[in-house]
mmCIF file of C-alpha atoms in Angstrom:
data_model
loop_
_atom_site.group_PDB
_atom_site.id
_atom_site.type_symbol
_atom_site.label_atom_id
_atom_site.label_comp_id
_atom_site.label_asym_id
_atom_site.label_seq_id
_atom_site.Cartn_x
_atom_site.Cartn_y
_atom_site.Cartn_z
ATOM 1 C CA MET S 1 100.438 83.330 118.750
ATOM 2 C CA GLN S 2 100.530 81.433 115.763
ATOM 3 C CA ASP S 3 99.968 83.353 111.704
ATOM 4 C CA ARG S 4 97.302 81.441 109.881
ATOM 5 C CA ASN S 5 97.455 78.313 107.431
ATOM 6 C CA PHE S 6 94.087 77.681 105.385
ATOM 7 C CA ASP S 7 94.704 73.912 104.607
ATOM 8 C CA ASP S 8 91.162 73.895 106.487
ATOM 9 C CA LEU S 9 89.229 76.377 104.449
ATOM 10 C CA ALA S 10 91.292 76.692 101.056
ATOM 11 C CA LYS S 11 88.645 75.344 98.536
ATOM 12 C CA LYS S 12 86.552 77.960 100.542
ATOM 13 C CA PHE S 13 88.768 80.346 99.787
ATOM 14 C CA SER S 14 88.836 79.926 96.382
ATOM 15 C CA LYS S 15 85.261 79.988 96.130
ATOM 16 C CA ASN S 16 84.455 82.535 98.143
ATOM 17 C CA ILE S 17 87.287 84.837 97.897
ATOM 18 C CA TYR S 18 87.926 84.971 94.057
ATOM 19 C CA GLY S 19 85.119 83.437 92.398
ATOM 20 C CA THR S 20 83.155 86.097 93.633
ATOM 21 C CA THR S 21 82.297 90.078 92.203
ATOM 22 C CA LYS S 22 84.040 91.302 95.321
ATOM 23 C CA GLY S 23 87.094 88.576 94.099
ATOM 24 C CA ARG S 24 86.694 90.941 90.635
ATOM 25 C CA ILE S 25 86.626 93.868 91.867
ATOM 26 C CA ARG S 26 89.463 93.298 94.008
ATOM 27 C CA GLN S 27 91.507 92.102 91.127
ATOM 28 C CA ALA S 28 90.490 94.857 89.318
ATOM 29 C CA ILE S 29 91.986 97.715 91.208
ATOM 30 C CA LEU S 30 94.911 95.741 92.375
ATOM 31 C CA TRP S 31 96.113 95.457 88.519
ATOM 32 C CA ASP S 32 95.341 99.005 88.341
ATOM 33 C CA GLU S 33 98.023 99.442 90.692
ATOM 34 C CA LEU S 34 100.325 96.981 89.243
ATOM 35 C CA ASN S 35 100.111 98.687 86.034
ATOM 36 C CA ALA S 36 100.625 101.951 87.629
ATOM 37 C CA LEU S 37 104.052 100.628 88.991
ATOM 38 C CA LEU S 38 105.583 98.109 86.890
ATOM 39 C CA PRO S 39 106.789 101.034 84.893
ATOM 40 C CA THR S 40 108.975 102.282 87.874
ATOM 41 C CA LEU S 41 110.872 98.456 87.817
ATOM 42 C CA PRO S 42 113.780 98.047 85.788
ATOM 43 C CA GLU S 43 112.884 96.447 82.444
ATOM 44 C CA GLY S 44 113.697 92.523 81.226
ATOM 45 C CA PRO S 45 112.418 90.051 83.217
ATOM 46 C CA LEU S 46 110.993 90.970 86.872
ATOM 47 C CA GLN S 47 112.336 88.794 89.798
ATOM 48 C CA ILE S 48 109.204 88.770 91.914
ATOM 49 C CA LEU S 49 108.113 87.250 95.270
ATOM 50 C CA ASP S 50 104.278 86.392 95.910
ATOM 51 C CA ALA S 51 104.795 86.636 99.691
ATOM 52 C CA GLY S 52 101.347 84.200 100.718
ATOM 53 C CA GLY S 53 100.373 84.307 97.228
ATOM 54 C CA GLY S 54 97.337 81.591 97.598
ATOM 55 C CA ILE S 55 95.980 79.701 94.324
ATOM 56 C CA GLY S 56 98.516 82.989 92.773
ATOM 57 C CA GLN S 57 96.034 84.951 90.115
ATOM 58 C CA ILE S 58 98.139 87.873 90.265
ATOM 59 C CA SER S 59 101.622 86.707 90.618
ATOM 60 C CA SER S 60 100.715 83.932 87.462
ATOM 61 C CA GLY S 61 99.214 87.048 85.735
ATOM 62 C CA LEU S 62 102.705 88.562 86.009
ATOM 63 C CA ALA S 63 104.275 85.188 85.718
ATOM 64 C CA ALA S 64 102.898 85.186 81.628
ATOM 65 C CA GLN S 65 104.187 88.487 80.849
ATOM 66 C CA GLY S 66 107.338 86.882 81.221
ATOM 67 C CA HIS S 67 108.580 87.504 84.755
ATOM 68 C CA GLN S 68 109.473 85.008 87.487
ATOM 69 C CA VAL S 69 107.846 84.949 90.579
ATOM 70 C CA LEU S 70 108.496 82.465 93.870
ATOM 71 C CA LEU S 71 104.751 81.900 95.303
ATOM 72 C CA CYS S 72 105.449 80.955 99.147
ATOM 73 C CA ASP S 73 102.518 79.825 101.500
ATOM 74 C CA LEU S 74 102.483 78.303 105.007
ATOM 75 C CA SER S 75 99.466 75.730 103.503
ATOM 76 C CA ALA S 76 100.274 72.957 100.702
ATOM 77 C CA GLU S 77 96.572 73.033 100.209
ATOM 78 C CA MET S 78 96.898 76.617 98.958
ATOM 79 C CA LEU S 79 100.124 75.721 96.937
ATOM 80 C CA ARG S 80 98.670 72.936 95.501
ATOM 81 C CA LEU S 81 95.739 74.771 93.960
ATOM 82 C CA ALA S 82 98.461 77.191 93.033
ATOM 83 C CA GLN S 83 100.344 74.702 90.965
ATOM 84 C CA GLU S 84 96.754 73.330 88.907
ATOM 85 C CA HIS S 85 96.325 77.147 88.473
ATOM 86 C CA ALA S 86 99.391 77.919 86.975
ATOM 87 C CA GLN S 87 99.631 74.982 85.037
ATOM 88 C CA ALA S 88 96.284 76.218 83.763
ATOM 89 C CA GLU S 89 97.182 79.145 82.628
ATOM 90 C CA GLY S 90 100.560 77.849 81.028
ATOM 91 C CA VAL S 91 102.577 79.798 83.374
ATOM 92 C CA SER S 92 104.248 77.035 85.305
ATOM 93 C CA GLN S 93 108.239 77.275 83.667
ATOM 94 C CA ASN S 94 108.140 81.268 85.464
ATOM 95 C CA MET S 95 107.098 80.098 88.389
ATOM 96 C CA GLN S 96 108.992 78.081 91.488
ATOM 97 C CA PHE S 97 106.519 76.999 94.527
ATOM 98 C CA LYS S 98 107.546 77.034 98.137
ATOM 99 C CA GLN S 99 105.929 76.126 101.038
ATOM 100 C CA ILE S 100 107.366 78.853 103.818
ATOM 101 C CA SER S 101 106.217 81.547 105.799
ATOM 102 C CA ALA S 102 107.351 85.137 104.652
ATOM 103 C CA GLN S 103 109.182 85.102 107.210
ATOM 104 C CA GLN S 104 111.276 82.267 106.084
ATOM 105 C CA VAL S 105 111.846 83.943 102.348
ATOM 106 C CA GLY S 106 115.211 85.029 102.527
ATOM 107 C CA GLU S 107 116.915 81.816 103.682
ATOM 108 C CA HIS S 108 115.055 81.056 100.134
ATOM 109 C CA LEU S 109 116.659 83.292 98.075
ATOM 110 C CA ASP S 110 119.470 83.363 95.539
ATOM 111 C CA LYS S 111 119.357 86.968 95.447
ATOM 112 C CA PRO S 112 116.748 90.370 95.897
ATOM 113 C CA VAL S 113 113.407 90.687 94.929
ATOM 114 C CA ASP S 114 112.540 93.026 92.469
ATOM 115 C CA LEU S 115 108.569 93.301 93.555
ATOM 116 C CA VAL S 116 107.038 91.676 96.838
ATOM 117 C CA LEU S 117 103.131 91.086 96.674
ATOM 118 C CA PHE S 118 102.109 90.733 99.903
ATOM 119 C CA HIS S 119 98.002 90.893 99.659
ATOM 120 C CA ALA S 120 95.419 90.323 102.533
ATOM 121 C CA VAL S 121 97.632 88.740 104.336
ATOM 122 C CA LEU S 122 99.327 91.091 106.988
ATOM 123 C CA GLU S 123 95.910 90.620 108.297
ATOM 124 C CA TRP S 124 96.016 86.854 109.530
ATOM 125 C CA VAL S 125 99.920 87.745 111.143
ATOM 126 C CA ALA S 126 100.433 87.632 114.555
ATOM 127 C CA GLU S 127 103.959 89.817 114.426
ATOM 128 C CA PRO S 128 102.728 92.283 111.291
ATOM 129 C CA GLU S 129 106.365 94.360 111.575
ATOM 130 C CA GLN S 130 108.834 91.203 111.865
ATOM 131 C CA VAL S 131 106.791 90.522 108.665
ATOM 132 C CA LEU S 132 107.180 93.415 106.559
ATOM 133 C CA LYS S 133 110.790 93.530 108.304
ATOM 134 C CA ALA S 134 111.900 90.482 106.717
ATOM 135 C CA LEU S 135 110.277 91.437 103.386
ATOM 136 C CA TYR S 136 111.828 94.732 103.253
ATOM 137 C CA ASN S 137 115.373 92.883 103.582
ATOM 138 C CA VAL S 138 114.801 90.829 100.468
ATOM 139 C CA LEU S 139 114.016 93.253 98.538
ATOM 140 C CA SER S 140 116.685 94.756 95.916
ATOM 141 C CA PRO S 141 117.098 99.010 96.593
ATOM 142 C CA GLY S 142 114.659 100.986 95.105
ATOM 143 C CA GLY S 143 112.264 97.557 94.629
ATOM 144 C CA VAL S 144 108.670 97.806 95.317
ATOM 145 C CA LEU S 145 106.114 96.109 98.272
ATOM 146 C CA SER S 146 102.623 95.776 96.547
ATOM 147 C CA LEU S 147 101.048 95.716 100.368
ATOM 148 C CA MET S 148 97.246 95.024 100.541
ATOM 149 C CA PHE S 149 95.572 94.715 103.941
ATOM 150 C CA TYR S 150 91.842 94.235 105.697
ATOM 151 C CA ASN S 151 90.909 97.817 106.932
ATOM 152 C CA ARG S 152 89.697 98.189 109.982
ATOM 153 C CA HIS S 153 88.220 101.577 108.994
ATOM 154 C CA GLY S 154 85.766 99.844 106.833
ATOM 155 C CA LEU S 155 84.929 96.555 108.915
ATOM 156 C CA THR S 156 83.798 99.699 111.071
ATOM 157 C CA LEU S 157 81.425 100.686 109.452
ATOM 158 C CA ARG S 158 80.207 98.148 107.525
ATOM 159 C CA ASN S 159 79.124 96.822 110.777
ATOM 160 C CA LEU S 160 78.085 100.383 112.256
ATOM 161 C CA THR S 161 75.786 100.026 108.948
ATOM 162 C CA LEU S 162 74.625 97.071 109.955
ATOM 163 C CA GLY S 163 73.478 97.980 113.228
ATOM 164 C CA ASN S 164 75.946 95.424 115.076
ATOM 165 C CA PHE S 165 76.443 97.040 118.058
ATOM 166 C CA GLY S 166 77.084 95.154 120.113
ATOM 167 C CA TYR S 167 80.362 93.455 117.921
ATOM 168 C CA LEU S 168 81.188 97.105 117.941
ATOM 169 C CA ARG S 169 80.740 97.743 121.698
ATOM 170 C CA ALA S 170 83.292 93.722 121.942
ATOM 171 C CA ASP S 171 85.799 95.994 120.067
ATOM 172 C CA MET S 172 85.007 93.366 116.737
ATOM 173 C CA ALA S 173 86.670 90.758 118.887
ATOM 174 C CA LYS S 174 86.124 87.399 116.564
ATOM 175 C CA ARG S 175 83.843 84.624 117.533
ATOM 176 C CA LYS S 176 84.587 81.412 115.092
ATOM 177 C CA LYS S 177 88.781 81.010 114.014
ATOM 178 C CA SER S 178 87.351 78.848 111.135
ATOM 179 C CA THR S 179 85.890 81.292 109.130
ATOM 180 C CA LEU S 180 87.183 83.942 106.718
ATOM 181 C CA SER S 181 87.194 87.149 108.488
ATOM 182 C CA PRO S 182 90.271 87.751 109.413
ATOM 183 C CA ASP S 183 91.449 87.626 112.769
ATOM 184 C CA TYR S 184 93.919 91.184 113.021
ATOM 185 C CA PRO S 185 91.824 93.720 110.777
ATOM 186 C CA ARG S 186 95.036 96.577 110.932
ATOM 187 C CA ASP S 187 94.574 100.119 111.429
ATOM 188 C CA PRO S 188 95.969 102.284 108.176
ATOM 189 C CA VAL S 189 97.287 104.719 109.980
ATOM 190 C CA GLU S 190 99.404 101.857 112.627
ATOM 191 C CA VAL S 191 100.158 99.960 108.888
ATOM 192 C CA GLU S 192 101.996 103.237 107.686
ATOM 193 C CA GLY S 193 104.069 103.443 111.372
ATOM 194 C CA TRP S 194 105.301 100.105 110.242
ATOM 195 C CA LEU S 195 106.204 100.987 106.823
ATOM 196 C CA SER S 196 108.450 103.675 107.309
ATOM 197 C CA ALA S 197 110.371 102.214 111.224
ATOM 198 C CA CYS S 198 111.201 99.442 108.422
ATOM 199 C CA GLY S 199 112.874 102.197 106.171
ATOM 200 C CA PHE S 200 110.367 102.194 103.632
ATOM 201 C CA VAL S 201 109.080 105.360 101.961
ATOM 202 C CA THR S 202 105.256 104.817 100.525
ATOM 203 C CA GLU S 203 104.148 106.451 96.860
ATOM 204 C CA ALA S 204 100.518 105.817 96.158
ATOM 205 C CA ARG S 205 97.203 104.765 98.294
ATOM 206 C CA ALA S 206 93.894 103.132 97.359
ATOM 207 C CA GLY S 207 91.272 101.403 98.719
ATOM 208 C CA ILE S 208 89.245 98.991 97.190
ATOM 209 C CA ARG S 209 85.942 98.107 98.150
ATOM 210 C CA VAL S 210 85.457 101.688 98.861
ATOM 211 C CA PHE S 211 81.653 101.867 98.662
ATOM 212 C CA CYS S 212 80.042 98.266 96.608
ATOM 213 C CA ASP S 213 80.278 96.074 100.345
ATOM 214 C CA TYR S 214 77.519 98.616 101.430
ATOM 215 C CA MET S 215 75.303 98.842 98.853
ATOM 216 C CA SER S 216 72.126 98.842 100.063
ATOM 217 C CA GLU S 217 70.766 96.184 96.525
ATOM 218 C CA PRO S 218 72.570 95.472 93.633
ATOM 219 C CA PRO S 219 72.632 98.169 90.360
ATOM 220 C CA GLN S 220 69.731 98.273 88.297
ATOM 221 C CA ARG S 221 69.389 96.327 85.020
ATOM 222 C CA GLY S 222 72.136 97.484 82.845
ATOM 223 C CA GLU S 223 74.268 98.571 85.829
ATOM 224 C CA GLY S 224 76.334 95.324 86.542
ATOM 225 C CA THR S 225 79.831 94.531 87.958
ATOM 226 C CA GLU S 226 81.311 97.014 85.025
ATOM 227 C CA ALA S 227 79.472 100.006 85.976
ATOM 228 C CA ILE S 228 80.623 98.956 90.097
ATOM 229 C CA ILE S 229 84.163 98.599 88.754
ATOM 230 C CA GLU S 230 83.958 102.352 86.812
ATOM 231 C CA MET S 231 82.684 103.703 89.978
ATOM 232 C CA GLU S 232 85.329 102.615 92.414
ATOM 233 C CA ARG S 233 88.250 103.387 89.708
ATOM 234 C CA ARG S 234 86.838 107.007 90.258
ATOM 235 C CA TYR S 235 86.562 107.203 93.581
ATOM 236 C CA CYS S 236 89.782 104.740 95.082
ATOM 237 C CA ARG S 237 92.076 107.262 95.237
ATOM 238 C CA GLN S 238 90.293 109.942 97.207
ATOM 239 C CA GLU S 239 89.451 110.474 100.406
ATOM 240 C CA PRO S 240 87.402 110.292 102.527
ATOM 241 C CA PHE S 241 86.112 106.964 100.372
ATOM 242 C CA LEU S 242 89.908 105.673 100.005
ATOM 243 C CA SER S 243 90.228 104.985 104.010
ATOM 244 C CA LEU S 244 86.896 102.777 104.087
ATOM 245 C CA GLY S 245 87.590 100.725 101.665
ATOM 246 C CA ARG S 246 87.345 97.197 102.731
ATOM 247 C CA TYR S 247 91.501 96.302 101.410
ATOM 248 C CA ILE S 248 93.674 99.093 101.344
ATOM 249 C CA HIS S 249 96.537 98.842 98.976
ATOM 250 C CA VAL S 250 99.977 100.520 99.455
ATOM 251 C CA THR S 251 102.326 101.462 96.702
ATOM 252 C CA ALA S 252 105.797 100.763 99.169
ATOM 253 C CA ARG S 253 109.682 101.444 98.110
ATOM 254 C CA LYS S 254 112.581 100.553 99.853
ATOM 255 C CA PRO S 255 114.674 103.970 98.980
ATOM 256 C CA VAL S 256 118.517 103.534 97.250
ATOM 257 C CA LYS S 257 120.761 104.793 99.178
ATOM 258 C CA GLN S 258 122.966 107.597 97.280
ATOM 259 C CA ASP S 259 126.474 105.135 97.333
ATOM 260 C CA GLU S 260 123.726 103.135 94.693
ATOM 261 C CA LEU S 261 123.195 104.928 92.699
#
């Protein structure tokens, strides 16, 4: 089993994931979560790792704030798009790019990082526990993992509402390999168990797109994307909506040991 390389789908990924209303909603909730956790980290420019960073929309925004970012990805094409995006945003001086896997990143860092971004990658890797442990190891004590993963419960609900019962009876086994549908949708309880086993302490959770994917039709005139984002923000941290999001974001911290205080 191998982790997914997006060389063949990089442009489609960029268009279909980032260049859509759903992409805007995802970005909005992610930034809310990041803006809540950043003040809990040391002052001054942070050292940030964006593991499997794609075209780097989030990390380029952090670089624009003066933070130093290493973006790594298995896909050479994704890295090319990320470099183009960084240049267009004028933040190349604060970013580095490496074609390596998340598991390899510890071999390429001179010192631990303050923040790791691991967004929409866990559902594509064959050995998730191994990857999470590798990311734990490159964090400074007190550092934070910003983890977003594709939620198996959200996928189940979506297929129930569409009446895709045969697909559900087949345990939602993926039929085609060259699609943007993730290889390994994740059970949130299982993910929490992996994080705890690594040593992480979960501090916050939020659902991403907790209702908009299930809407039967777009909102009426005057109630467009901004209204959807407003309602997503209202319900994304409340159960039962949180656990039904198409994605779930987890803020997980590496503890500071007593002898390090």
